[in-house]
Coordinates of C-alpha atoms and ligand atoms in Angstrom, one line a residue:
Chain J
M1 CA 31.0 23.0 62.3
R2 CA 33.2 25.2 60.2
K3 CA 33.5 22.5 57.5
I4 CA 29.8 22.4 57.2
N5 CA 29.7 26.1 56.9
K6 CA 31.9 25.9 53.8
F7 CA 29.4 24.2 51.5
P8 CA 26.0 24.8 53.0
E9 CA 24.2 24.5 49.7
L10 CA 25.6 21.0 49.3
W11 CA 24.6 20.0 52.7
F12 CA 21.1 21.3 52.0
L13 CA 20.9 19.0 49.1
V14 CA 22.1 16.0 51.1
G15 CA 19.6 16.9 53.8
G16 CA 16.8 17.0 51.2
L17 CA 17.7 13.5 50.0
I18 CA 17.9 12.2 53.5
L19 CA 14.5 13.7 54.1
L20 CA 13.1 12.1 51.0
V21 CA 14.3 8.7 52.1
G22 CA 13.0 9.3 55.6
V23 CA 9.6 10.3 54.3
F24 CA 9.5 7.3 52.0
L25 CA 10.4 4.9 54.9
A26 CA 7.9 6.6 57.2
D27 CA 5.2 6.2 54.6
H28 CA 5.9 2.5 54.1
L29 CA 6.8 1.4 57.6
L30 CA 4.8 3.4 60.0
N31 CA 1.1 2.9 60.7
R32 CA -1.5 5.4 59.4
Y33 CA -1.8 7.0 62.8
L34 CA 1.8 7.9 63.1
V35 CA 1.9 9.1 59.5
H36 CA -1.1 11.3 60.3
I37 CA 0.9 12.8 63.2
L38 CA 4.0 13.4 61.0
I39 CA 1.9 15.2 58.4
L40 CA 0.4 17.4 61.1
M41 CA 3.9 18.2 62.4
G42 CA 5.0 19.0 58.9
I43 CA 2.1 21.4 58.2
Y44 CA 2.6 23.2 61.5
S45 CA 6.3 23.4 60.9
I46 CA 5.7 25.2 57.6
T47 CA 3.6 27.6 59.5
T48 CA 6.1 28.3 62.2
V49 CA 9.1 28.4 59.7
S50 CA 7.3 31.1 57.8
L51 CA 6.1 32.9 61.0
N52 CA 9.8 32.9 62.0
L53 CA 10.7 35.0 59.1
T54 CA 8.5 37.9 60.2
N55 CA 8.5 37.4 63.9
G56 CA 11.9 36.0 64.5
Y57 CA 14.2 37.4 61.9
T58 CA 12.5 40.7 61.1
G59 CA 11.3 41.3 64.6
L60 CA 7.7 42.1 63.5
F61 CA 5.7 40.4 66.1
S62 CA 2.7 39.5 63.9
L63 CA -0.4 37.8 65.2
G64 CA -2.1 37.7 61.9
H65 CA -0.6 34.5 60.5
A66 CA -3.7 32.4 61.0
A67 CA -5.5 34.8 58.6
F68 CA -3.0 34.0 55.9
M69 CA -3.6 30.3 56.5
A70 CA -7.3 30.9 56.2
I71 CA -6.9 32.7 52.9
G72 CA -4.7 29.9 51.5
A73 CA -7.1 27.2 52.9
Y74 CA -10.2 28.7 51.4
T75 CA -8.6 29.6 48.1
S76 CA -7.1 26.3 47.4
T77 CA -10.2 24.5 48.5
L78 CA -12.4 26.5 46.2
L79 CA -10.1 26.1 43.3
A80 CA -9.5 22.4 43.6
F81 CA -13.0 21.3 44.8
P82 CA -14.5 18.6 42.6
I83 CA -17.1 19.9 40.1
A84 CA -19.5 17.1 40.8
L85 CA -19.8 18.0 44.5
R86 CA -20.0 21.8 44.0
E87 CA -23.7 21.8 43.6
A88 CA -24.3 19.5 46.5
Y89 CA -22.3 21.7 48.8
E90 CA -23.6 24.9 47.4
L91 CA -20.2 26.0 46.3
P92 CA -19.8 28.4 43.4
L93 CA -18.5 27.1 40.1
L94 CA -15.3 28.7 38.9
P95 CA -15.6 31.8 36.7
S96 CA -14.2 31.6 33.2
F97 CA -11.0 33.4 34.0
L98 CA -10.2 30.7 36.6
G99 CA -10.9 27.8 34.2
G100 CA -14.7 27.9 34.0
P101 CA -17.5 25.8 35.5
E102 CA -16.2 22.6 34.0
Y103 CA -12.9 22.8 35.6
S104 CA -11.3 22.2 39.0
W105 CA -7.6 23.0 39.6
P106 CA -5.0 20.4 40.3
F107 CA -3.7 20.4 43.8
F108 CA -0.3 22.0 43.3
P109 CA -1.3 25.1 41.5
A110 CA -4.2 25.5 43.8
L111 CA -1.8 25.6 46.8
V112 CA 0.4 28.1 45.0
A113 CA -2.6 30.3 44.2
G114 CA -3.6 30.2 47.9
G115 CA -0.1 31.2 48.8
L116 CA 0.0 34.0 46.3
L117 CA -3.3 35.4 47.4
A118 CA -2.1 35.3 51.0
S119 CA 1.0 37.3 49.8
I120 CA -1.1 39.8 48.1
A121 CA -3.3 40.2 51.2
A122 CA 0.0 40.6 53.2
L123 CA 1.1 43.4 50.9
L124 CA -2.2 45.2 51.1
I125 CA -2.5 44.9 54.9
G126 CA 1.2 45.3 55.5
A127 CA 1.4 48.8 53.9
P128 CA -0.5 50.4 56.7
V129 CA 0.1 47.9 59.6
L130 CA 3.8 47.5 59.2
R131 CA 4.2 51.2 59.9
L132 CA 3.3 50.4 63.4
R133 CA 5.8 49.2 65.9
G134 CA 5.9 46.7 68.8
H135 CA 2.6 46.0 70.5
Y136 CA 0.7 48.2 68.1
L137 CA 1.7 46.0 65.2
S138 CA 0.8 42.9 67.1
V139 CA -2.6 44.1 68.0
A140 CA -3.4 45.5 64.5
S141 CA -2.3 42.2 62.9
L142 CA -4.6 40.4 65.3
G143 CA -7.4 42.7 64.1
F144 CA -6.6 41.6 60.6
M145 CA -7.1 38.0 61.6
V146 CA -10.5 38.9 63.1
I147 CA -11.5 40.6 59.8
V148 CA -10.5 37.6 57.7
T149 CA -12.4 35.1 59.9
T150 CA -15.4 37.4 59.9
F151 CA -15.4 37.5 56.2
A152 CA -15.1 33.7 56.1
K153 CA -18.2 33.7 58.2
T154 CA -20.3 36.2 56.4
L155 CA -19.4 35.6 52.7
R156 CA -21.8 32.6 52.7
G157 CA -22.1 32.4 49.0
I158 CA -18.4 31.6 48.7
T159 CA -17.4 30.0 52.0
R160 CA -20.7 28.5 53.3
G161 CA -20.3 30.7 56.3
S162 CA -19.7 29.2 59.7
M163 CA -21.0 25.8 58.5
G164 CA -17.7 25.5 56.7
I165 CA -16.7 23.4 53.8
N166 CA -16.8 19.6 54.0
A167 CA -15.8 16.8 51.8
I168 CA -12.6 18.4 50.7
P169 CA -10.6 15.8 48.8
S170 CA -7.7 14.6 50.9
Y171 CA -4.9 15.4 48.5
T172 CA -2.4 16.2 51.2
N173 CA 0.0 13.4 51.9
I174 CA 3.3 13.1 53.6
Y175 CA 5.2 13.8 50.4
W176 CA 3.5 17.0 49.6
T177 CA 3.8 18.2 53.2
Y178 CA 7.5 17.5 53.5
L179 CA 8.2 18.9 50.0
W180 CA 6.7 22.2 51.0
L181 CA 8.4 22.1 54.4
F182 CA 11.7 21.6 52.6
I183 CA 10.9 24.5 50.2
S184 CA 9.9 26.8 53.0
V185 CA 13.0 26.0 55.0
Y186 CA 15.2 26.5 51.9
V187 CA 13.7 29.8 51.0
V188 CA 13.9 31.2 54.5
W189 CA 17.4 30.0 54.8
R190 CA 18.4 31.6 51.5
I191 CA 16.8 34.9 52.4
V192 CA 18.4 35.0 55.8
N193 CA 21.8 34.4 54.3
S194 CA 21.5 37.1 51.7
R195 CA 21.4 40.9 51.8
F196 CA 17.6 40.7 52.1
G197 CA 17.8 38.7 55.3
R198 CA 20.6 40.9 56.6
A199 CA 18.4 43.9 56.0
M200 CA 15.6 42.2 58.0
L201 CA 17.9 41.4 60.9
A202 CA 19.1 45.0 60.9
I203 CA 15.5 46.2 61.1
R204 CA 14.9 43.8 64.0
E205 CA 18.0 45.0 65.8
D206 CA 17.6 48.8 65.3
E207 CA 15.4 50.3 62.6
T208 CA 16.9 53.8 62.8
A209 CA 20.5 52.5 62.5
A210 CA 19.4 50.2 59.6
Q211 CA 18.0 53.2 57.7
A212 CA 21.0 55.3 58.5
L213 CA 23.1 52.6 56.7
G214 CA 21.0 52.7 53.6
I215 CA 18.2 50.1 54.2
Y216 CA 14.7 51.2 53.4
P217 CA 12.8 49.4 56.2
M218 CA 9.3 49.2 54.6
K219 CA 10.6 47.3 51.6
Y220 CA 12.1 44.5 53.7
K221 CA 9.2 44.4 56.1
L222 CA 6.8 43.9 53.3
L223 CA 9.1 41.3 51.7
S224 CA 9.3 39.3 54.9
F225 CA 5.6 39.7 55.5
A226 CA 4.7 38.6 52.0
V227 CA 7.0 35.6 51.9
G228 CA 5.8 34.5 55.4
A229 CA 2.2 34.8 54.2
F230 CA 2.9 32.8 51.1
F231 CA 4.0 29.8 53.1
A232 CA 1.3 30.3 55.6
G233 CA -1.2 30.2 52.7
V234 CA 0.3 27.0 51.4
A235 CA 0.2 25.5 54.9
G236 CA -3.4 26.5 55.1
G237 CA -4.1 24.7 51.8
L238 CA -2.3 21.6 52.9
Y239 CA -4.3 21.7 56.2
A240 CA -7.6 22.0 54.4
H241 CA -6.8 19.0 52.1
F242 CA -5.6 17.1 55.1
T243 CA -8.5 17.5 57.6
K244 CA -11.0 17.5 54.7
A245 CA -13.1 20.2 56.4
I246 CA -12.6 23.8 57.2
R247 CA -14.6 26.2 59.2
P248 CA -13.8 29.9 59.9
F249 CA -13.3 29.6 63.7
E250 CA -10.4 27.1 63.1
F251 CA -8.3 30.0 61.8
S252 CA -8.8 32.1 64.9
F253 CA -7.3 32.8 68.3
F254 CA -6.5 29.3 69.3
L255 CA -4.6 28.6 66.1
T256 CA -2.8 31.9 66.4
F257 CA -1.9 31.1 70.0
Q258 CA -0.7 27.6 69.1
I259 CA 1.7 28.6 66.3
V260 CA 3.1 31.6 68.2
T261 CA 3.6 29.3 71.2
M262 CA 5.4 26.7 69.0
L263 CA 7.7 29.4 67.6
I264 CA 8.5 30.9 71.0
I265 CA 9.1 27.5 72.6
G266 CA 11.3 26.3 69.7
G267 CA 13.2 29.5 69.5
M268 CA 12.5 32.6 67.5
G269 CA 15.1 33.7 65.0
T270 CA 16.8 30.2 64.9
T271 CA 16.9 27.8 62.0
S272 CA 15.6 24.7 63.7
G273 CA 13.6 26.3 66.5
P274 CA 10.3 26.6 64.6
I275 CA 10.4 22.9 63.5
V276 CA 11.5 21.7 67.0
G277 CA 8.7 23.8 68.5
A278 CA 6.0 22.6 66.2
A279 CA 7.0 18.9 66.3
S280 CA 7.4 18.8 70.0
L281 CA 4.1 20.4 70.8
I282 CA 2.2 18.2 68.3
A283 CA 3.9 15.2 69.8
L284 CA 2.9 16.4 73.3
R285 CA -0.6 16.8 72.1
Y286 CA -0.9 13.3 70.9
A287 CA 0.9 11.8 73.9
L288 CA -1.5 13.6 76.2
K289 CA -4.6 12.7 74.2
P290 CA -5.2 9.4 76.0
V291 CA -4.6 11.1 79.3
E292 CA -7.0 13.8 78.5
E293 CA -9.7 11.3 77.5
G294 CA -8.9 9.0 80.4
L295 CA -9.2 11.7 83.0
Q296 CA -12.0 13.4 81.1
I297 CA -10.3 16.8 81.7
Y298 CA -10.9 18.4 78.3
G299 CA -8.7 21.4 77.7
L300 CA -5.8 19.8 79.5
I301 CA -3.6 20.2 76.4
E302 CA -4.3 23.9 76.0
L303 CA -3.5 24.3 79.7
I304 CA -0.2 22.5 79.3
Y305 CA 0.7 24.6 76.2
A306 CA 0.0 27.8 78.1
T307 CA 2.0 26.6 81.1
L308 CA 4.9 25.6 79.0
L309 CA 4.8 29.0 77.2
I310 CA 5.0 30.8 80.6
V311 CA 7.8 28.5 81.9
I312 CA 9.9 29.0 78.7
M313 CA 9.4 32.7 78.7
L314 CA 10.6 32.9 82.3
W315 CA 13.5 30.5 82.2
K316 CA 14.6 30.2 78.6
P317 CA 13.1 33.2 76.8
E318 CA 15.3 32.5 73.7
G319 CA 13.5 29.1 73.3
I320 CA 14.8 25.5 73.2
M321 CA 17.1 26.0 70.2
G322 CA 18.0 29.6 71.0
K323 CA 21.4 30.3 72.5
R324 CA 22.0 32.9 75.1
H325 CA 24.8 35.3 74.3
S326 CA 27.6 34.5 76.6
R327 CA 29.6 37.5 78.0
M328 CA 33.1 37.8 76.7
S329 CA 35.5 37.2 79.6
Chain M
M1 CA 32.8 80.0 43.1
T2 CA 34.0 77.6 45.7
Y3 CA 32.4 74.2 45.9
F4 CA 30.9 73.1 49.2
I5 CA 30.1 69.4 49.7
L6 CA 27.4 70.3 52.3
E7 CA 25.5 73.5 52.6
V8 CA 23.0 74.1 55.4
E9 CA 20.8 77.2 55.2
D10 CA 18.8 78.7 58.0
L11 CA 17.9 75.4 59.6
W12 CA 15.2 75.3 62.3
K13 CA 13.7 72.5 64.3
S14 CA 11.2 72.8 67.1
F15 CA 9.8 69.9 69.2
G16 CA 6.5 71.2 70.4
G17 CA 7.3 74.4 72.2
L18 CA 11.0 73.7 72.4
T19 CA 13.2 75.1 69.6
A20 CA 16.2 72.8 69.4
V21 CA 17.8 74.3 66.3
S22 CA 17.3 77.9 65.4
G23 CA 18.9 79.2 62.2
Y24 CA 21.8 76.9 62.0
Q25 CA 24.2 77.5 59.0
L26 CA 27.1 75.7 57.5
K27 CA 29.2 75.7 54.4
L28 CA 31.4 72.7 54.5
P29 CA 34.3 72.5 52.0
P30 CA 35.2 69.0 50.8
D31 CA 38.1 67.2 52.5
S32 CA 37.8 69.3 55.6
V33 CA 37.3 68.3 59.3
Y34 CA 34.8 70.5 61.1
G35 CA 34.1 70.3 64.8
L36 CA 30.8 71.0 66.4
I37 CA 30.8 71.8 70.1
G38 CA 28.4 73.3 72.6
P39 CA 27.0 72.6 76.0
N40 CA 24.6 69.7 76.7
G41 CA 21.2 70.1 75.0
A42 CA 22.6 72.8 72.6
G43 CA 21.2 70.9 69.6
K44 CA 24.2 69.2 68.1
T45 CA 22.6 65.8 67.8
T46 CA 19.5 67.3 66.5
I47 CA 21.5 69.0 63.7
F48 CA 23.0 65.6 62.8
N49 CA 19.5 64.0 62.8
L50 CA 18.3 66.7 60.5
I51 CA 21.2 66.5 58.1
S52 CA 21.1 62.7 57.9
G53 CA 17.3 62.7 57.3
I54 CA 16.3 61.0 60.5
I55 CA 14.0 63.9 61.4
K56 CA 12.6 66.7 59.1
P57 CA 13.3 70.3 59.7
T58 CA 10.6 72.9 60.6
R59 CA 12.3 75.2 58.2
G60 CA 15.6 75.4 56.2
K61 CA 17.5 73.8 53.4
I62 CA 20.1 71.1 53.3
I63 CA 22.2 70.7 50.1
F64 CA 24.6 67.8 49.8
K65 CA 26.7 67.5 46.6
G66 CA 24.5 70.0 44.9
K67 CA 21.3 68.1 45.6
D68 CA 18.6 69.4 47.9
I69 CA 18.3 66.5 50.4
T70 CA 16.2 68.4 53.0
F71 CA 13.2 66.0 52.8
W72 CA 15.0 62.8 51.7
R73 CA 14.7 59.6 53.7
P74 CA 17.9 58.6 55.6
D75 CA 18.5 55.6 53.3
Q76 CA 18.4 57.9 50.3
V77 CA 20.8 60.3 51.9
V78 CA 23.3 57.5 52.7
A79 CA 23.1 56.3 49.1
L80 CA 24.3 59.7 48.0
G81 CA 27.3 59.3 50.3
L82 CA 26.5 60.9 53.7
T83 CA 26.3 58.8 56.8
R84 CA 26.6 59.3 60.5
T85 CA 27.3 57.5 63.8
F86 CA 25.2 57.7 66.9
Q87 CA 25.9 59.3 70.2
N88 CA 24.2 56.4 72.1
L89 CA 25.6 53.6 69.9
R90 CA 23.1 51.9 67.8
L91 CA 24.9 48.7 67.0
F92 CA 23.0 45.6 65.9
S93 CA 23.7 44.4 69.4
S94 CA 22.8 40.7 69.2
L95 CA 24.7 40.2 66.0
T96 CA 28.4 39.6 65.4
V97 CA 30.9 42.2 64.5
E98 CA 31.2 40.7 61.0
M99 CA 27.4 40.7 60.6
N100 CA 27.2 44.4 61.7
L101 CA 29.6 45.2 58.9
K102 CA 28.0 43.0 56.3
I103 CA 24.6 44.5 56.9
A104 CA 26.1 47.9 56.1
S105 CA 27.3 46.7 52.7
H106 CA 23.7 46.7 51.7
L107 CA 23.8 49.8 49.5
H108 CA 26.4 48.4 47.3
A109 CA 25.0 44.9 46.9
R110 CA 23.1 44.6 43.6
C111 CA 22.2 40.9 43.5
N112 CA 18.5 40.5 43.0
F113 CA 16.1 38.4 45.0
W114 CA 16.0 35.4 42.7
S115 CA 19.7 35.1 42.2
S116 CA 20.1 35.1 46.0
L117 CA 17.3 32.6 46.3
F118 CA 18.8 30.1 43.9
S119 CA 22.5 30.9 44.8
F120 CA 23.5 31.9 41.3
P121 CA 27.2 32.5 40.7
S122 CA 26.6 36.3 40.8
F123 CA 25.4 35.8 44.4
F124 CA 28.6 34.2 45.5
R125 CA 30.7 36.7 43.6
E126 CA 29.0 39.5 45.4
E127 CA 29.2 37.8 48.8
R128 CA 33.0 37.3 48.2
E129 CA 33.3 41.0 47.4
I130 CA 31.4 42.0 50.5
K131 CA 33.6 39.7 52.6
K132 CA 36.7 41.3 51.1
R133 CA 35.5 44.7 52.1
V134 CA 34.7 43.5 55.6
D135 CA 38.2 42.0 55.9
Y136 CA 39.7 45.2 54.9
I137 CA 37.6 47.4 57.2
L138 CA 38.3 45.0 60.1
E139 CA 42.0 45.3 59.4
V140 CA 41.9 49.1 59.3
F141 CA 40.1 49.2 62.6
D142 CA 42.1 46.5 64.3
L143 CA 39.0 44.5 64.9
V144 CA 40.1 41.3 63.2
P145 CA 40.2 39.2 66.4
Y146 CA 36.7 40.2 67.2
R147 CA 35.1 39.2 63.9
E148 CA 32.9 36.5 65.4
E149 CA 32.2 38.3 68.7
V150 CA 28.6 39.4 69.4
S151 CA 28.9 43.2 69.2
S152 CA 27.3 43.9 72.6
N153 CA 30.0 41.8 74.2
L154 CA 32.8 44.0 73.0
P155 CA 34.4 46.5 75.4
Y156 CA 32.8 49.9 75.1
G157 CA 35.7 51.5 73.3
L158 CA 35.6 48.8 70.6
Q159 CA 31.9 49.2 70.2
R160 CA 32.5 52.9 69.4
K161 CA 35.1 51.9 66.8
L162 CA 32.8 49.3 65.3
D163 CA 30.2 52.0 64.9
I164 CA 32.5 54.1 62.8
A165 CA 33.7 51.0 60.9
R166 CA 30.2 50.1 60.1
A167 CA 29.5 53.6 58.7
L168 CA 32.5 53.3 56.4
M169 CA 31.1 50.1 54.9
T170 CA 28.6 52.3 53.1
K171 CA 31.5 54.0 51.2
P172 CA 30.6 57.5 52.3
Q173 CA 32.2 60.8 51.4
L174 CA 30.9 62.7 54.4
V175 CA 30.6 61.2 57.8
L176 CA 29.0 62.9 60.8
L177 CA 30.6 61.5 64.1
D178 CA 28.5 62.1 67.2
E179 CA 30.7 62.0 70.2
P180 CA 33.0 59.3 68.9
S181 CA 35.1 59.3 72.1
A182 CA 32.3 59.2 74.6
G183 CA 32.9 56.7 77.3
M184 CA 36.6 56.1 76.3
N185 CA 39.6 56.6 78.6
T186 CA 42.3 59.1 77.7
Q187 CA 44.5 56.5 76.0
E188 CA 41.6 55.1 74.0
A189 CA 40.6 58.6 72.9
E190 CA 44.2 59.4 71.8
D191 CA 44.2 56.2 69.7
L192 CA 40.9 57.2 68.3
A193 CA 42.1 60.6 67.2
E194 CA 44.9 58.9 65.4
L195 CA 42.5 56.4 63.8
I196 CA 40.2 59.2 62.6
R197 CA 43.2 61.0 61.1
R198 CA 44.2 57.8 59.3
I199 CA 40.8 56.9 58.0
K200 CA 40.2 60.4 56.8
E201 CA 43.3 60.0 54.5
E202 CA 42.6 56.4 53.6
F203 CA 39.0 56.9 52.6
Q204 CA 39.2 60.5 51.6
L205 CA 36.5 61.6 54.0
T206 CA 35.0 64.9 54.9
L207 CA 34.1 64.9 58.6
I208 CA 32.0 66.7 61.1
I209 CA 32.7 65.8 64.6
V210 CA 30.6 66.5 67.6
E211 CA 32.7 66.2 70.8
H212 CA 32.7 67.1 74.4
R213 CA 36.4 66.1 74.8
M214 CA 38.1 69.3 73.8
S215 CA 41.5 67.8 73.3
L216 CA 40.1 65.5 70.6
V217 CA 38.1 68.1 68.7
M218 CA 40.8 70.8 68.9
G219 CA 43.4 68.3 67.7
L220 CA 41.4 67.1 64.7
A221 CA 39.2 70.0 63.5
E222 CA 40.3 72.7 61.2
V223 CA 37.3 74.8 61.9
V224 CA 35.1 74.6 65.0
Q225 CA 31.5 75.8 65.3
V226 CA 30.2 76.5 68.7
I227 CA 26.5 75.9 69.1
D228 CA 24.3 77.3 71.9
Y229 CA 20.5 77.2 72.0
G230 CA 20.5 75.8 68.5
S231 CA 22.5 78.4 66.7
V232 CA 26.1 79.1 65.9
I233 CA 27.5 81.5 68.5
A234 CA 31.1 81.3 67.3
M235 CA 33.1 79.8 64.5
G236 CA 36.8 79.7 63.6
S237 CA 40.0 77.9 64.2
P238 CA 40.3 76.0 67.5
E239 CA 42.5 78.7 69.0
E240 CA 40.1 81.5 68.0
V241 CA 37.1 79.7 69.3
Q242 CA 38.8 78.8 72.6
N243 CA 39.5 82.5 73.4
D244 CA 36.1 83.8 72.3
P245 CA 34.4 85.4 75.3
Q246 CA 31.0 84.3 74.1
V247 CA 32.1 80.7 74.1
I248 CA 33.6 80.9 77.6
E249 CA 30.3 82.5 78.7
A250 CA 28.2 79.7 77.1
Y251 CA 30.3 77.1 78.9
L252 CA 30.3 78.8 82.3
G253 CA 28.7 76.7 84.9
T254 CA 28.0 73.8 82.6
G255 CA 30.8 71.7 84.0
D256 CA 32.5 71.4 80.6
V257 CA 35.9 72.8 80.3
V258 CA 37.3 74.6 77.2
A259 CA 40.9 73.6 77.3
Ligands
LIG401 N1 13.0 63.8 69.5 C1 13.0 64.9 70.4 N2 11.8 65.3 70.9 C2 11.8 66.3 71.8 N3 12.8 67.0 72.2 C3 14.0 66.7 71.7 C4 14.2 65.6 70.7 N4 15.5 65.5 70.4 C5 16.1 66.4 71.1 N5 15.3 67.2 71.8 C6 15.6 68.3 72.7 O1 16.3 69.2 71.9 C7 17.4 69.8 72.6 C8 18.7 69.6 71.9 O2 19.0 68.2 72.1 P1 20.3 67.6 71.4 O3 20.2 66.1 71.7 O4 20.4 68.0 70.0 O5 21.5 68.2 72.2 P2 23.0 67.9 72.1 O6 23.7 69.2 71.8 O7 23.3 66.8 71.2 O8 23.3 67.6 73.6 P3 24.4 66.5 74.2 O9 25.7 67.2 74.3 O10 23.8 66.3 75.6 O11 24.3 65.3 73.3 C9 17.3 69.2 74.0 O12 16.6 70.1 74.8 C10 16.5 67.9 73.8 O13 15.8 67.6 75.0
LIG402 MG1 24.0 65.0 71.5

């Protein structure tokens, strides 16, 4: 363990290469169905990894993450939507400062734009909401999610309202997904191991002490919120170009519940927890799908998620990957 | 004109109807050790909270190193060289001893976000410097064997030491110690007094110590202020203060012994 700690940057690079080979093999050897599941695991992992920065490391228990996904999903969809289909789907053409009516954005910059817009939203909403603590912050951020989904429903001229947007080109593939997962894990890992992340940990542990040691909490809360929102926005964009259709209600309570559950079950404030949580709950969902359909008990999966959440909170509140602090003997 | 590192003028603080600090005054010469004593609820911690910027006064003025810091935020006050420890320990309890110290190096870390993100050489250079300072502080405080220990697992006396060590990571000139020996046994308290003497020299500190343990404060402080109901009722050398009838009066029936 100590040896690995010596050159973590190198190991990260090696890990990235192994990941690339793994993704390549998966893409070529596994059937479409399994690749589909892997992509979904990847997208959810990006979401939980970014949620972990705010909720796990900085201790700001935000429930607004789905809103950032929605912002990213709609932004990237609108930017990258094919010109030919815009009229058919009653979607607006791009104004000249975004490239003009004859232009649709390539996938990558559209994703980045979605992430950036989510970050800007995070900064705007964070300035008031991050002043709140504990439950107040959670509830206020949940309110933000409701506001965003309401906007998605009512701004029909842009979002087509609750009908949603269909025929989104399926740009998302396993390479894009895992590239972004790699980037998000890398960024969060770098932040956590720098003075920025240390400031976030300090805020989580004791905000007053942090401030008495020279840390200005608001700055680092906003940073963690904005970086988390960026990757949530990207994940939203990947999601939109994967499912090929988005509707406002998809980015609402159930999605919020799912990603928060994944993070808690995997282990908040741990490196691998968010990925383990996301991957295992997605695996569970697909394993149970035949059972759900066979027994005709729809909602079985939600029931099992909820039960798992309660069980984990009671018996292993630090999550699967979390370690309990052992008392010194 | 003599220079004072800290000047507090006519400081008041009320919480609703309760006046916790009423007209507190202080002129603190550099390199001195002042003691602040007084019965429970006298307002000592509140005075520290006001000076360190954690709460804002109702009235009054606080001048540190010639700057009016009365309404500064705590992080700005620390950046100017004034820090404090907490009566009810506010360690980063689920983090290791080393991490507690590293966090406190924050003020002196200059590396920007992007060079941290891409691990530029400047990032490693700075991390090495931080580690050096951590090693040094651990050494001074005899905490080397506990480096990797989660701070809440430390014995209480060591947690108190870590709290002071952490404050020193910010490279302060003035440190406010709020009951540093609380919860320690006699031996530990004696060692602590020795340690405080040592770090005062080593780091050229000015100190204000709030203490209930009279042996400690009388041994360390050059000047003692006695606080009751939020204002100074006596001030002088430890001997003078101990024999002041007003002080004996204030302590009567409080269970604290002036000895
Ligand atoms: N944030 C607060 N809100 C309301 N009242 C407060 C607050 N902080 C302190 N007080 C009150 O102010 C008074 C002074 O408290 P303070 O903690 O400063 O006393 P102290 O001298 O440090 O006592 P001790 O020796 O017990 O630590 C007390 O009556 C206390 O209850
Ligand atoms: Mg006190």
